[in-house]
Each structure stands twice: as structure tokens, then as C-alpha cells.
Tab-separated table of C-alpha atoms in Angstrom:
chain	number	residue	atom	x	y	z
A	1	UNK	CA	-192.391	188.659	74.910
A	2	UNK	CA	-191.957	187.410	71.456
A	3	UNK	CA	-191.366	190.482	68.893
A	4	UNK	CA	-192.200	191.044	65.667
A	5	UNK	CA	-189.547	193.108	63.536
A	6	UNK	CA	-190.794	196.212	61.641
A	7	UNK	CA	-190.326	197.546	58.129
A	8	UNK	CA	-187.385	198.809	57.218
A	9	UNK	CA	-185.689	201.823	55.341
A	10	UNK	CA	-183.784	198.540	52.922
A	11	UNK	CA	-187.012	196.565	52.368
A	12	UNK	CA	-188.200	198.303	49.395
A	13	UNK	CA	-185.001	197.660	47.816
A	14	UNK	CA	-185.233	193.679	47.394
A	15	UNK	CA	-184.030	193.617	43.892
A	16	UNK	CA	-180.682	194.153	45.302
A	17	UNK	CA	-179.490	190.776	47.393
A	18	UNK	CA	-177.546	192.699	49.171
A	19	UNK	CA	-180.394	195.260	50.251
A	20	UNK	CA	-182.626	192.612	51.232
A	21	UNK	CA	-179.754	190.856	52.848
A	22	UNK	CA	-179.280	193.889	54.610
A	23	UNK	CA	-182.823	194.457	56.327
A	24	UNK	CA	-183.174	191.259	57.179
A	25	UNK	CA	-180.191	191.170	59.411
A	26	UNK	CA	-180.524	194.839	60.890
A	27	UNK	CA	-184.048	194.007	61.187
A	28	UNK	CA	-183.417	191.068	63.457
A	29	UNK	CA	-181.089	192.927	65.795
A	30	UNK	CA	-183.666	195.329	66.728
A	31	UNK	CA	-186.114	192.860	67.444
A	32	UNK	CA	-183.905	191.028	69.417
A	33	UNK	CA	-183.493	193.892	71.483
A	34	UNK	CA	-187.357	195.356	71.705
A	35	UNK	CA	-187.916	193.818	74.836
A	36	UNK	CA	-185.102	195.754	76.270
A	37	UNK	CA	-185.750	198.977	78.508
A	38	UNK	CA	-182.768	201.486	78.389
A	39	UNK	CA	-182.077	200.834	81.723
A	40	UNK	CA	-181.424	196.843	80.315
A	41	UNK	CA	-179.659	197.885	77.199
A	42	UNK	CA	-177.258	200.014	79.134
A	43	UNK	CA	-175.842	198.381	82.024
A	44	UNK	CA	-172.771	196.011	82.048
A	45	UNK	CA	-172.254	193.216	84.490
A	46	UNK	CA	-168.918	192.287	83.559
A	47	UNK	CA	-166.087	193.334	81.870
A	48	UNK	CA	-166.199	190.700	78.932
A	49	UNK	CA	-169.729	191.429	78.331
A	50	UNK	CA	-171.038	194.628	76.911
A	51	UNK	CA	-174.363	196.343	76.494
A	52	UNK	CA	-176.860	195.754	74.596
A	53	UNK	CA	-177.259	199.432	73.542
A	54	UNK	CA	-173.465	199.643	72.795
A	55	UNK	CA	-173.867	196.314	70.963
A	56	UNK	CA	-176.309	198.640	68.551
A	57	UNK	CA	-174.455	201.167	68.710
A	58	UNK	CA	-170.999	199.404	67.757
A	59	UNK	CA	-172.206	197.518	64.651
A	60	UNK	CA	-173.774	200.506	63.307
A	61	UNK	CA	-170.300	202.549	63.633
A	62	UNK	CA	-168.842	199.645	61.208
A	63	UNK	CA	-171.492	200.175	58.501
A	64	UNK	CA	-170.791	204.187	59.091
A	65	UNK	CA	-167.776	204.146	59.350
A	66	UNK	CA	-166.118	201.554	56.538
A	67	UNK	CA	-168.658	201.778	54.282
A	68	UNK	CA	-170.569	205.590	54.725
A	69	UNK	CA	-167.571	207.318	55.775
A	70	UNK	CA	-164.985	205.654	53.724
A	71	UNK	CA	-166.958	205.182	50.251
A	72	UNK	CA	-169.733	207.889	50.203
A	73	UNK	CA	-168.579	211.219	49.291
A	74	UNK	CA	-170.307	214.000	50.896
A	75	UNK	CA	-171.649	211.692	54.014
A	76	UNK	CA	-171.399	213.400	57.271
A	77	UNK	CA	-171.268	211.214	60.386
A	78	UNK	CA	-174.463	211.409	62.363
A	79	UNK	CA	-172.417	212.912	65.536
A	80	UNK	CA	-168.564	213.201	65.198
A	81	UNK	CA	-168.096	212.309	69.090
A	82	UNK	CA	-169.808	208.969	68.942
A	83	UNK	CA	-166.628	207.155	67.333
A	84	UNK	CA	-165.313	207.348	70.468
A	85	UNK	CA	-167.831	205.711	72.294
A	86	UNK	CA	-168.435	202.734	70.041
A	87	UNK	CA	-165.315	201.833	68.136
A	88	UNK	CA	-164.377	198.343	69.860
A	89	UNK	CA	-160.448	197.565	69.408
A	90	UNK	CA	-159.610	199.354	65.988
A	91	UNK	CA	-156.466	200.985	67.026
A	92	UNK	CA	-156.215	202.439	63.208
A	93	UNK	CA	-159.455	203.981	64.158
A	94	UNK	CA	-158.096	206.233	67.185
A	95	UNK	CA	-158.660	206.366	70.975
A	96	UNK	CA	-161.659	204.775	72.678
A	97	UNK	CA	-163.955	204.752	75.708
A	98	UNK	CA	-162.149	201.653	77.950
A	99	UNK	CA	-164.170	198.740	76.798
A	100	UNK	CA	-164.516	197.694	81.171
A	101	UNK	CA	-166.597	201.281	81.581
A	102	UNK	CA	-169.276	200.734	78.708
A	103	UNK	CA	-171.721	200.405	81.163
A	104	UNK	CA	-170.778	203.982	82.331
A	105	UNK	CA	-172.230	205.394	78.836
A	106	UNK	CA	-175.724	206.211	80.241
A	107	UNK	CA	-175.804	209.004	77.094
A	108	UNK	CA	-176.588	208.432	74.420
A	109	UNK	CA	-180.127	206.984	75.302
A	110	UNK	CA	-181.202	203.830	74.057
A	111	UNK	CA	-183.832	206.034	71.797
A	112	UNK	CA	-180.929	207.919	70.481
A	113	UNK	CA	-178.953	204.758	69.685
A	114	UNK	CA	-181.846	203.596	67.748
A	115	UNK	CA	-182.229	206.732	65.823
A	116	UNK	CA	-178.531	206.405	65.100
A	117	UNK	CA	-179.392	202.688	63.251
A	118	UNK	CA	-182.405	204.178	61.650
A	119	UNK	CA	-180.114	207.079	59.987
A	120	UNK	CA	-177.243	204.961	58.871
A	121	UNK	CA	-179.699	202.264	57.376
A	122	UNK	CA	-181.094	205.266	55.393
A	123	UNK	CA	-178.052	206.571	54.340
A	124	UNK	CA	-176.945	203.227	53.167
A	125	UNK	CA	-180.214	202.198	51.861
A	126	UNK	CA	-179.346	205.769	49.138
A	127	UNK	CA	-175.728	204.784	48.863
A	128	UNK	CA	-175.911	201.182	48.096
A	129	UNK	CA	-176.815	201.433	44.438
A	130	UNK	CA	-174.167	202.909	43.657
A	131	UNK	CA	-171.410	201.276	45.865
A	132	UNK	CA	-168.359	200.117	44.291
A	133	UNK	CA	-166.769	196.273	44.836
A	134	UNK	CA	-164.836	196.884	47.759
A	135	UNK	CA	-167.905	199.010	49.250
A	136	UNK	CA	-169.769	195.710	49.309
A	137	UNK	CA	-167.185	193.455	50.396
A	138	UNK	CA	-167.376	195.379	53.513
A	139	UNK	CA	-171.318	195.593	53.681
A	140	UNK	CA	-171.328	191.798	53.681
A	141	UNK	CA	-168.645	191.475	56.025
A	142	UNK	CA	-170.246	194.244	58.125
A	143	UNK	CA	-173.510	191.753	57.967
A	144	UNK	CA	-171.571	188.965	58.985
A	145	UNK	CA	-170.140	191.020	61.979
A	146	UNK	CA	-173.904	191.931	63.455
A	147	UNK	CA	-174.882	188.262	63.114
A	148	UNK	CA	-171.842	187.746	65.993
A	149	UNK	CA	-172.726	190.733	67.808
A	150	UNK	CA	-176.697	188.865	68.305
A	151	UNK	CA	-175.465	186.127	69.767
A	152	UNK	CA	-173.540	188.028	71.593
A	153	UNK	CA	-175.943	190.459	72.652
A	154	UNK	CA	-178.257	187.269	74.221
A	155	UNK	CA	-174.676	185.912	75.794
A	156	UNK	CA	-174.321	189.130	77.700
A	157	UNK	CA	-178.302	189.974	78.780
A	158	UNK	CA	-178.589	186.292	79.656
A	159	UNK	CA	-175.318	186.945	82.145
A	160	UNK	CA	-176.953	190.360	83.194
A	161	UNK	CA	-180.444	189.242	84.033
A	162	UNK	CA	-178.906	186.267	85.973
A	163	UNK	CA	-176.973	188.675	88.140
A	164	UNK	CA	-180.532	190.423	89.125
A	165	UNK	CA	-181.989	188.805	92.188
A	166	UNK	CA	-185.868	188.295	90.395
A	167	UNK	CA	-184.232	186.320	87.598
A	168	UNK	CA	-186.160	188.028	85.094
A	169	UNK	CA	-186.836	186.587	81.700
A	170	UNK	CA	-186.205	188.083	78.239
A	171	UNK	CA	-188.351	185.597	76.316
A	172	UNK	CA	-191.115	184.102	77.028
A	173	UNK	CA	-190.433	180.502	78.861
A	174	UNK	CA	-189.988	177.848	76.554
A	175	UNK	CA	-193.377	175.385	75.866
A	176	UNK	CA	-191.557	172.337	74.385
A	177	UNK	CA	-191.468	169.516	76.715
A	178	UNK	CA	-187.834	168.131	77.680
A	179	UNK	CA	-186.819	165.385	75.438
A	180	UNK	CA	-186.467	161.726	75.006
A	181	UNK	CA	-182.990	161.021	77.109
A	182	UNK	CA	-180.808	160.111	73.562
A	183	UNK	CA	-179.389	156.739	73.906
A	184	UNK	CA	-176.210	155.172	74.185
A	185	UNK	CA	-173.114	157.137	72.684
A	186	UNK	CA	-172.441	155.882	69.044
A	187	UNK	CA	-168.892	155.995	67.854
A	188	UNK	CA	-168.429	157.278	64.493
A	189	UNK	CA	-164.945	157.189	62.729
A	190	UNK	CA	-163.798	159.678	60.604
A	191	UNK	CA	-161.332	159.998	57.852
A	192	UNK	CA	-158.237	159.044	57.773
A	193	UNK	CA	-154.839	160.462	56.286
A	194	UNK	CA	-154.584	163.929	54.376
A	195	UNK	CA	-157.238	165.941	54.071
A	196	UNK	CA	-157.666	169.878	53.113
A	197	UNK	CA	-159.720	172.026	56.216
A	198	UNK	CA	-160.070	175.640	55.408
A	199	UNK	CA	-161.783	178.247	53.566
A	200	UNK	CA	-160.589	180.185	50.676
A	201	UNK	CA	-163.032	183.393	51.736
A	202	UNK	CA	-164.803	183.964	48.257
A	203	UNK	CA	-166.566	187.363	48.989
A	204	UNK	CA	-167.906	188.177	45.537
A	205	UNK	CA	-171.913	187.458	47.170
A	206	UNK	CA	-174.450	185.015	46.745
A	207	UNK	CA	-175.116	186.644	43.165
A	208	UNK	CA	-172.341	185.081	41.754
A	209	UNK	CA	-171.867	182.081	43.836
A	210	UNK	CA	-170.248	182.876	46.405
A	211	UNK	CA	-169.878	181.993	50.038
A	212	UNK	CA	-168.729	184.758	52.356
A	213	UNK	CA	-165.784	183.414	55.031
A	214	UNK	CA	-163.506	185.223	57.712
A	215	UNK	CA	-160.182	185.610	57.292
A	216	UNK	CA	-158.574	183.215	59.703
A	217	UNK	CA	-160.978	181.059	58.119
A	218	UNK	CA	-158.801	180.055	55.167
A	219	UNK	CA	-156.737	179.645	53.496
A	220	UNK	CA	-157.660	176.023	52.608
A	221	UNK	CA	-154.601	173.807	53.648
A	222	UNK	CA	-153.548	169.885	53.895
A	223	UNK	CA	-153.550	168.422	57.403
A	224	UNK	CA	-153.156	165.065	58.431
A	225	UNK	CA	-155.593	162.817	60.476
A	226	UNK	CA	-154.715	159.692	62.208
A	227	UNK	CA	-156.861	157.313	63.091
A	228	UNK	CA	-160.010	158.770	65.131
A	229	UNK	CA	-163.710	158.313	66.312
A	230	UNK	CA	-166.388	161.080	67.061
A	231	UNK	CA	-169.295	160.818	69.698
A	232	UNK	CA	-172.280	161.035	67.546
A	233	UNK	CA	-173.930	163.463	69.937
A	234	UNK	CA	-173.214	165.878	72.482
A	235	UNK	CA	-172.682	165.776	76.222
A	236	UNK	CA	-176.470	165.931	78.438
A	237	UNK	CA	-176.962	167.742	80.988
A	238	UNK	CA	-177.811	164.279	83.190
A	239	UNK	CA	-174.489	162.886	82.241
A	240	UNK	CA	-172.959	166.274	83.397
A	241	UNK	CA	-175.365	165.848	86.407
A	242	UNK	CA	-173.140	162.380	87.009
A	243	UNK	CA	-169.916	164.108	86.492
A	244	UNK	CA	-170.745	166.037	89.580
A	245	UNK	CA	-171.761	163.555	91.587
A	246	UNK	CA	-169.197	161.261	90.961
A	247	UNK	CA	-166.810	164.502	92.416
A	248	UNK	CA	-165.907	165.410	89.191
A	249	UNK	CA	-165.209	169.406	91.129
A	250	UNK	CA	-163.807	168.216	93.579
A	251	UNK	CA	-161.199	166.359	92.478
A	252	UNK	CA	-157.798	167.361	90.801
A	253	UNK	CA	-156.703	164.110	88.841
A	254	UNK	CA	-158.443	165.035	85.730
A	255	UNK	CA	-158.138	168.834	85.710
A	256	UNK	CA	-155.676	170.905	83.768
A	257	UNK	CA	-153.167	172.758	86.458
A	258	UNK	CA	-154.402	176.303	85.217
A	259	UNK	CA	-158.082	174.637	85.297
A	260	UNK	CA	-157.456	173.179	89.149
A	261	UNK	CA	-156.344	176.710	90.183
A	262	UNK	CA	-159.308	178.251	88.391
A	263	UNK	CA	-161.980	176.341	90.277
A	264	UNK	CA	-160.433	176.457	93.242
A	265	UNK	CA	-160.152	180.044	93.429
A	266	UNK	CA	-163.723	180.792	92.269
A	267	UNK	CA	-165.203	177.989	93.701
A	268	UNK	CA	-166.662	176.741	90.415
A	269	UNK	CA	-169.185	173.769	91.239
A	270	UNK	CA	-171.253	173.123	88.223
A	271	UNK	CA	-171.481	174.957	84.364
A	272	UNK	CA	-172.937	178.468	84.597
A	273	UNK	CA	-176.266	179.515	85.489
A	274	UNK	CA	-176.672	176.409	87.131
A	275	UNK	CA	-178.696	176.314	90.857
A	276	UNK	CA	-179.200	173.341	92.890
A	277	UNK	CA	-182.280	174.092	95.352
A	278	UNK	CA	-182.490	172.838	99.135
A	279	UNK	CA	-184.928	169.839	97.870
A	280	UNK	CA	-181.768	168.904	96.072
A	281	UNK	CA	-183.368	169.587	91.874
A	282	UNK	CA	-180.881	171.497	89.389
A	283	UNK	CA	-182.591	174.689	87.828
A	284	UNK	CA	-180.592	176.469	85.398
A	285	UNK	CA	-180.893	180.252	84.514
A	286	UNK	CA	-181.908	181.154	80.902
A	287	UNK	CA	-183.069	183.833	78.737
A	288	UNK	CA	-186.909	182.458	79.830
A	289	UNK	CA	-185.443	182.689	83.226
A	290	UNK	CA	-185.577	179.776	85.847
A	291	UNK	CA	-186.153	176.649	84.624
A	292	UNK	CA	-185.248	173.035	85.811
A	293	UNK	CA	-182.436	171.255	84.131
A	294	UNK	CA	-183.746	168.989	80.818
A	295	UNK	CA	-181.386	165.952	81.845
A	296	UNK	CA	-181.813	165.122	77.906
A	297	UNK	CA	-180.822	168.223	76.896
A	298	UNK	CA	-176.999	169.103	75.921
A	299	UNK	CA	-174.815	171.156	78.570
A	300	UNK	CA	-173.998	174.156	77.808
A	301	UNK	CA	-172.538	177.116	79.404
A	302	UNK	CA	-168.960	175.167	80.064
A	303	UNK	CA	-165.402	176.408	80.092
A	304	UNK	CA	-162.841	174.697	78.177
A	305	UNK	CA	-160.973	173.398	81.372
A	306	UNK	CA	-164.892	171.855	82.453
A	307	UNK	CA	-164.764	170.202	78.856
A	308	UNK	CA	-161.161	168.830	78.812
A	309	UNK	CA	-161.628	167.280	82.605
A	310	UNK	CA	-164.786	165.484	81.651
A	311	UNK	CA	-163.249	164.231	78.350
A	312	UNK	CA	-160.520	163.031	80.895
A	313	UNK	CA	-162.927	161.536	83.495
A	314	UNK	CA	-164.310	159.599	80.485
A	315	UNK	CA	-161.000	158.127	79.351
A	316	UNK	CA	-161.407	159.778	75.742
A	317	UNK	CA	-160.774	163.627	74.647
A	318	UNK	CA	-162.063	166.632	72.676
A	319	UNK	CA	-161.943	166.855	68.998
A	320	UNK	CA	-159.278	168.560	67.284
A	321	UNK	CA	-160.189	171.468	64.940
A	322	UNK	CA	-159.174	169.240	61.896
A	323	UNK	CA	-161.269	166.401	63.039
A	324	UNK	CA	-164.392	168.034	63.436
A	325	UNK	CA	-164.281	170.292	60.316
A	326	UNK	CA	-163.402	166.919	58.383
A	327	UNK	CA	-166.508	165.215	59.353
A	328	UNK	CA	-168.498	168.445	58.950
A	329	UNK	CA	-167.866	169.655	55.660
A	330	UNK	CA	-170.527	167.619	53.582
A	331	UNK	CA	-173.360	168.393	56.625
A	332	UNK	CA	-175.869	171.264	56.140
A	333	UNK	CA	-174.664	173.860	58.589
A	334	UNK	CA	-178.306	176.065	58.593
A	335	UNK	CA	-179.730	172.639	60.083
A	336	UNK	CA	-179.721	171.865	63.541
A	337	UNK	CA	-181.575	174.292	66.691
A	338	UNK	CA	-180.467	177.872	65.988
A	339	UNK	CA	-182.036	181.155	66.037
A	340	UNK	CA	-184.135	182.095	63.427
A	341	UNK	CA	-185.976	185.363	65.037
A	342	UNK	CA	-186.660	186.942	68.063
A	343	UNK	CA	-188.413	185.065	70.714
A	344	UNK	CA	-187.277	181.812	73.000
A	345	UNK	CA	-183.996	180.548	72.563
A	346	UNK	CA	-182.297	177.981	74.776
A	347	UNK	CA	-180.459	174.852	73.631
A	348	UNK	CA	-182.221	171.640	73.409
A	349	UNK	CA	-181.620	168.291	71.694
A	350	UNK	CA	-181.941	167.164	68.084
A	351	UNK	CA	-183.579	164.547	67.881
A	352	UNK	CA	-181.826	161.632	69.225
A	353	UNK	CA	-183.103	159.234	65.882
A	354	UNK	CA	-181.124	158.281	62.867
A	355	UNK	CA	-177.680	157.868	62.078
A	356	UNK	CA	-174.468	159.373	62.170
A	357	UNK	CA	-173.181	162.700	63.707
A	358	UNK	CA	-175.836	164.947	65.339
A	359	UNK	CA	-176.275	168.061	66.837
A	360	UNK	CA	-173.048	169.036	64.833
A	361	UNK	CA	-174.234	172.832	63.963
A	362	UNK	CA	-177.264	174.157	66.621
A	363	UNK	CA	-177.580	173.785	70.477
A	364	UNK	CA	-174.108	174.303	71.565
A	365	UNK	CA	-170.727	175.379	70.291
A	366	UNK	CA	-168.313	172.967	70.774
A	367	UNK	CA	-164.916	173.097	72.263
A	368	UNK	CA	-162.079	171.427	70.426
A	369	UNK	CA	-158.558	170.782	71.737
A	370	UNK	CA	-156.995	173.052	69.127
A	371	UNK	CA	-155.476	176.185	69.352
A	372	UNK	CA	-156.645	179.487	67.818
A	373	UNK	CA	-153.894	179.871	65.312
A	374	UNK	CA	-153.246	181.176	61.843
A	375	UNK	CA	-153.623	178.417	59.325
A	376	UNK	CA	-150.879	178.112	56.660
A	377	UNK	CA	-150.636	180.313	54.793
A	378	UNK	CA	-152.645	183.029	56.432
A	379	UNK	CA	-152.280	186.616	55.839
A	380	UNK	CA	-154.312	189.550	57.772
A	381	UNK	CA	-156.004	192.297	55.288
A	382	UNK	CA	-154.765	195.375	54.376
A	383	UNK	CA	-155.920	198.552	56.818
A	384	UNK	CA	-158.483	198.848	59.515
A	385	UNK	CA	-160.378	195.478	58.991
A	386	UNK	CA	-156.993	193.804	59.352
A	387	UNK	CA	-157.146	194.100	62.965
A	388	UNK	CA	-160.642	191.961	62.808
A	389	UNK	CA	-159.299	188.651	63.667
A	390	UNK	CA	-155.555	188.172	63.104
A	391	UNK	CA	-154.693	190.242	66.639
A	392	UNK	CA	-156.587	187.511	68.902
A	393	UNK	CA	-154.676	184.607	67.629
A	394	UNK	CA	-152.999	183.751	71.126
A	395	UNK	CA	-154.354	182.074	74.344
A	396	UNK	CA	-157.084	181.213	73.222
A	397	UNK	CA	-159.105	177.667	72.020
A	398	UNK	CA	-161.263	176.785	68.823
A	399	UNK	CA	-165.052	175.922	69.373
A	400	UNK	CA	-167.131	174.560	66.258
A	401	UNK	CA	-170.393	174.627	64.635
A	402	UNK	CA	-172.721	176.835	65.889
A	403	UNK	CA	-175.619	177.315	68.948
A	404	UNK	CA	-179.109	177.956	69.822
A	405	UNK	CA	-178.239	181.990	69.626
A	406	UNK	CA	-176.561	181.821	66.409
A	407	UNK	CA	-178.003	182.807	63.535
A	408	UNK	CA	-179.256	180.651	60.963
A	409	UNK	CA	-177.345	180.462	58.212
A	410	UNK	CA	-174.335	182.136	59.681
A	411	UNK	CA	-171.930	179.624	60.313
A	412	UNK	CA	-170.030	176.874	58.232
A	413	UNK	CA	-167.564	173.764	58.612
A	414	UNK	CA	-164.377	176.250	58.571
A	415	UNK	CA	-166.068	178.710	60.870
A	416	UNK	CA	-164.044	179.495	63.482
A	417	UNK	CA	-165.134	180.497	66.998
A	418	UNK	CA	-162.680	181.081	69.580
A	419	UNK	CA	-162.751	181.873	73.395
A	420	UNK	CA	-160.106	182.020	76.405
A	421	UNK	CA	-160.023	178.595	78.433
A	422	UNK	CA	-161.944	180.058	81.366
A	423	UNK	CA	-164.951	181.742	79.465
A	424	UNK	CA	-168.365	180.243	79.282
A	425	UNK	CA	-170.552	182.565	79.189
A	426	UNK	CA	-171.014	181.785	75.588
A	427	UNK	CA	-173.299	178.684	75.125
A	428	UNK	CA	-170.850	176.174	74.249
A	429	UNK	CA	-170.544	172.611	75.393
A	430	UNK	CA	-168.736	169.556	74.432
A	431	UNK	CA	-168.395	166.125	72.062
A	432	UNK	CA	-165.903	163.229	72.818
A	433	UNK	CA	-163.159	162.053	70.612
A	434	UNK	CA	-161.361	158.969	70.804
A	435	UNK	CA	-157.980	157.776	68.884
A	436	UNK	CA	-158.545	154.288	67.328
């Protein structure tokens, strides 16, 4: 079901980066979700996951809201009850519908939600012209925002289409041939002593130079790094395949206390969206539906406590933040197997040839044994947008690079993905570290 994505209300505007910048993204979004009925766009099959339709819905209130609302005089919003319903955690923005019930929000239709993204790109197709600095600080930031909400828009119909009994698939099934198995694990050492990790968030656009970061990206701080060694590829799905077999569930010696409990109370057996059939073959549920496991391919679909007990089975670890963002900086982070329009997307291998680190941005994220804390130094921004990142800085781990789902171009070295030890519906996996 590969889509093609229409004109749009910005696309006339390409003298403007930002314009252009703008269509593109909103352009992918709603080809991404074309395949979608509005009976698939507005269910929810857990509580971390939302709809797709409220995935529209929500990015489009940040463009109307921080950008139309706040720096257009004169704009009206397109319906004055819809805040409501799509604001996400902005507690400076008022009450909200109870994130657990989106899937209750059968009104608006999925038409309606459309027409919502189709007004709003008009409006700001008039107002951008004329927008001040901060006005575009928050347009690119908004931008950066939708990228997230596509991957996680795939992350949550992959996990609703895999509770439906038909396994149906969004894409069409993938017609590249499973991979060479990659060879031996390659150690590769990294630096050593003090280094700077970090971003200092430029957000003056790609007009002047330069390059848009998060907040809890920066700022750029020293850190120290002892003596280490990264795997020089990710974990496959075959060496997974051995974990398993060699009782790697079923046993409690390498497992994390909070990770035992968790697998013993939901009777967690292998990543997610993994099946093993009666004639004893893995399959694995994707967004081309069933397919059988690529044994070359990376895993995916792990929780951190899967990651750290197979680092611990191995005898080595994960990567700290500061390791892996040391030996990514001078890689190019729009390489690697990410998304680059609508159509197939699962993660498969780079190619196993060559030297050094692979796979380092595309396929997988990848789960690090770091915290998601503020760096030194860090300070949340003023108002609203404040509440973006700085709020979720407890609990929860750092994952690096980027994935088949993410778009291209959207992440960095410093980017900074983070998720609660038991989540995996996200398509992250794992690389081993080892002190030297």
C-alpha cells in the first residue's frame, strides 16, 4: 500500500526554507497515515500508545496553538473545544481529555482531523512571511516534534494491528531478501579521558548555519571516559534466537530484580511481536505483517531489562550515553536504514562489510546504561514549551541513534531518546560494551 504524498498548501512557498521545510514534513505525516481507515486511526490498544488520528490531531494543536494562536493576531482557532481533546501534557495549557481514554474520541472523524491539518497549514502557509524570530523557533521545533510523533505513530499501529487476530499489514511486505549473517563481533575502542558530549541547541535554521537540538540535548559539557570497547554492530536476531535457547527467560542470574519480577509476572518469553509456530520457526509481527524472523537481521522490539540481561549473559554490558555519543559524533547520522517516505519499513542490517562501527544511526535505537538526566548545566525554557522535556527526567533510560521509523535526517550524536525500563514497543535493540 505504498502512498504517494500530495501537494500541499506550503509547496508554492519554497523560497522560504522554512516553508519548504514545512510541507515536506506535514506532507509525510499524512502519507504515512493514508492507508489508515478511521476506524484504524481511532482506536487505542494501550494506554502508552495513542491514535493515529489524535497523533494528527495533537501535532497540529502545537503549530495552532504556539505559533497561530500565540503570534498571529486576528487568528481564530479552527474549533475552541478541540484544545481539550489534543493537548498532550501541557499543564500551562489547561485541562485535558485523560491521555488512557484517547481511543474513546470517536468525534472528531478522521476526515475532520484532516481538514483541521489542511486549515492550520493554510493559515500558517499566510502567516509565515511575516513571522517574527521566536515565531520560527517554534515552527522548527514544532517540525522537529511531528518527526517524533511518525515514528511514533508506526510504534503504536504496529502494536494495534498486532493485537487484531488477521495480523493485518500496513505496508506492503517487504521484497528484500534477508541478509548475509554479519560475521564475528569486532571490538572497537573508543576514546579515552575527557571529552565534551552535548549540544549547545543553535536554533537560528539551516539559513544561517544552524543545527536545530532539544533542550536536554545540551548544554555541551566535559565527561570523562575510561578505558572502553564498542561492538561494531548490533545484536541479530539469531544470536537473540541463542539467548533463548540457552534459557536466557528462564533464568534469574542475569536479570535485574525489577526485570526478574517483570517477566515473571507477564510471562515475557521472547522480544515483542515475536511468535514461535508448532513446527518450531520464529515469525515476528511487523508493519508488513507476519513474517519469519531474518536471523541476520538486528533485534529489535526489546526492553531495557531484555538488553541489560543479555549484555550480562555475554559477560560484557551496554554503552553508556557518553560512550556512544563519543564515538558517534564524527559519523553521518542521515546514513544508515531509516525512513525516508511512506511505504515498508522494518529494520534490517547494514551491510555487514567494512570497518569500524555500524549500524550506529538506522535499524534500531539503542539502549545505553545511562540515565535520563539533565546534563550540567541544563536549564528548561521559559513558558509552555518548558514542560517539553525537562518534566520526564526520572525513571527512565537513554537509547541512541536512531531506527528504521525515524526520519531521515532527524536525529544526531547528542539526540536523546528516552523510554521506561519495561517499554519496547519502540523499535530499539542493543550493542555491547566492554571496559578494557
Amino acid at each position: 500500500m505504498a502512498t504517494r504524498v500530495n501537494p500541499h498548501p506550503l509547496s508554492t512557498r519554497s523560497g522560504d526554507w522554512l516553508a519548504s521545510r514545512f510541507a515536506e514534513v506535514r506532507g509525510l505525516t499524512g502519507a504515512l497515515a493514508a492507508p489508515l481507515s478511521d476506524a484504524d486511526a481511532t482506536a487505542q490498544s494501550m494506554t502508552d500508545a495513542s491514535p493515529a488520528k489524535w497523533h494528527l490531531a495533537h501535532v497540529t494543536w502545537f503549530f495552532e496553538t504556539f505559533v497561530l494562536r500565540d503570534h498571529v493576531e486576528g487568528y481564530e482557532l479552527f474549533d475552541a473545544d478541540w484544545p481539550f481533546l489534543f493537548n498532550s501534557y501541557y499543564e500551562a495549557e489547561g485541562e485535558r481529555h485523560a491521555r488512557p481514554r484517547r481511543g474513546m474520541i470517536t468525534r472528531p472523524s478522521l476526515d475532520e482531523v484532516l481538514a483541521y491539518r489542511r486549515h492550520v497549514d493554510t493559515a500558517l502557509a499566510a502567516a509565515l512571511p511575516g513571522l517574527g524570530e521566536r515565531a520560527r523557533e517554534l515552527t522548527e521545533l514544532g517540525l522537529h516534534h511531528e518527526q517524533q510523533h511518525q515514528e511514533l505513530l508506526l510504534m503504536d499501529i504496529q502494536h494495534l494491528f498486532a493485537e487484531n487476530p488477521l495480523e493485518p499489514a500496513m505496508f506492503d511486505a517487504a521484497s528484500a531478501s534477508p541478509g548475509e549473517a554479519p560475521g564475528a563481533i569486532q571490538w572497537i575502542e573508543g576514546r579515552v579521558g575527557e571529552t565534551a558530549i552535548g549540544s549547545n541547541g543553535l536554533r537560528d535554521g539551516p539559513e544561517n548555519g544552524g543545527a536545530f537540538a532539544f533542550d536536554c540535548e545540551g548544554p555541551v559539557h566535559k565527561i570523562y571516559l575510561n578505558p572502553h570497547a564498542l561492538a561494531d554492530r548490533l545484536i541479530t536476531n539469531g544470536e537473540w534466537i541463542e539467548f533463548i535457547e540457552a534459557g536466557g527467560y528462564r533464568s534469574h542470574e542475569n536479570w535485574l530484580m525489577e526485570g526478574w519480577d517483570w517477566i515473571q509476572k507477564n510471562r515475557i518469553e521472547a522480544p515483542l511481536y515475536w511468535r514461535k509456530e508448532p513446527n518450531g520457526r520464529w515469525y515476528r509481527f511487523g508493519l508488513a505483517g507476519k513474517q519469519p524472523i531474518d536471523l541476520s537481521a538486528p533485534v529489535c522490539h526489546i526492553s531495557y531489562y531484555e538488553a541489560d540481561a543479555y549484555a550480562n549473559w555475554t559477560g560484557f554490558r551496554l554503552p553508556t550515553e557518553g560512550e556512544w555519543e563519543n564515538a558517534a559524533r564524527d559519523l553521518d547520522p542521515a546514513g544508515g536504514n531509516q525512513l525516508d517516505g511512506a511505504g515498508e519499513v522494518r529494520p534490517r542490517p547494514a551491510s555487514a562489510s567494512g570497518d569500524g562501527l555500524k549500524q550506529m544511526f538506522g535499524d534500531c535505537w539503542e539502549w545505553t546504561a545511562s540515565a535520563y538526566l539533565p546534563h550540567p548545566g541544563f536549564r528548561t525554557a521559559e513558558g509552555a514549551v518548558g514542560e517539553y522535556n525537562g518534566k520526564f527526567m526520572v525513571g527512565q533510560y537513554v537509547l541512541k541513534g536512531a531506527c528504521c521509523a525515524t526520519p531521515r535526517g532527524h536525529s544526531r550524536a547528542s539526540y536523546r531518546n528516552f523510554f521506561y525500563p519495561h517499554m519496547r514497543w519502540q523499535f530499539a535493540g542493543l550493542r555491547l560494551a566492554r571496559d578494557l
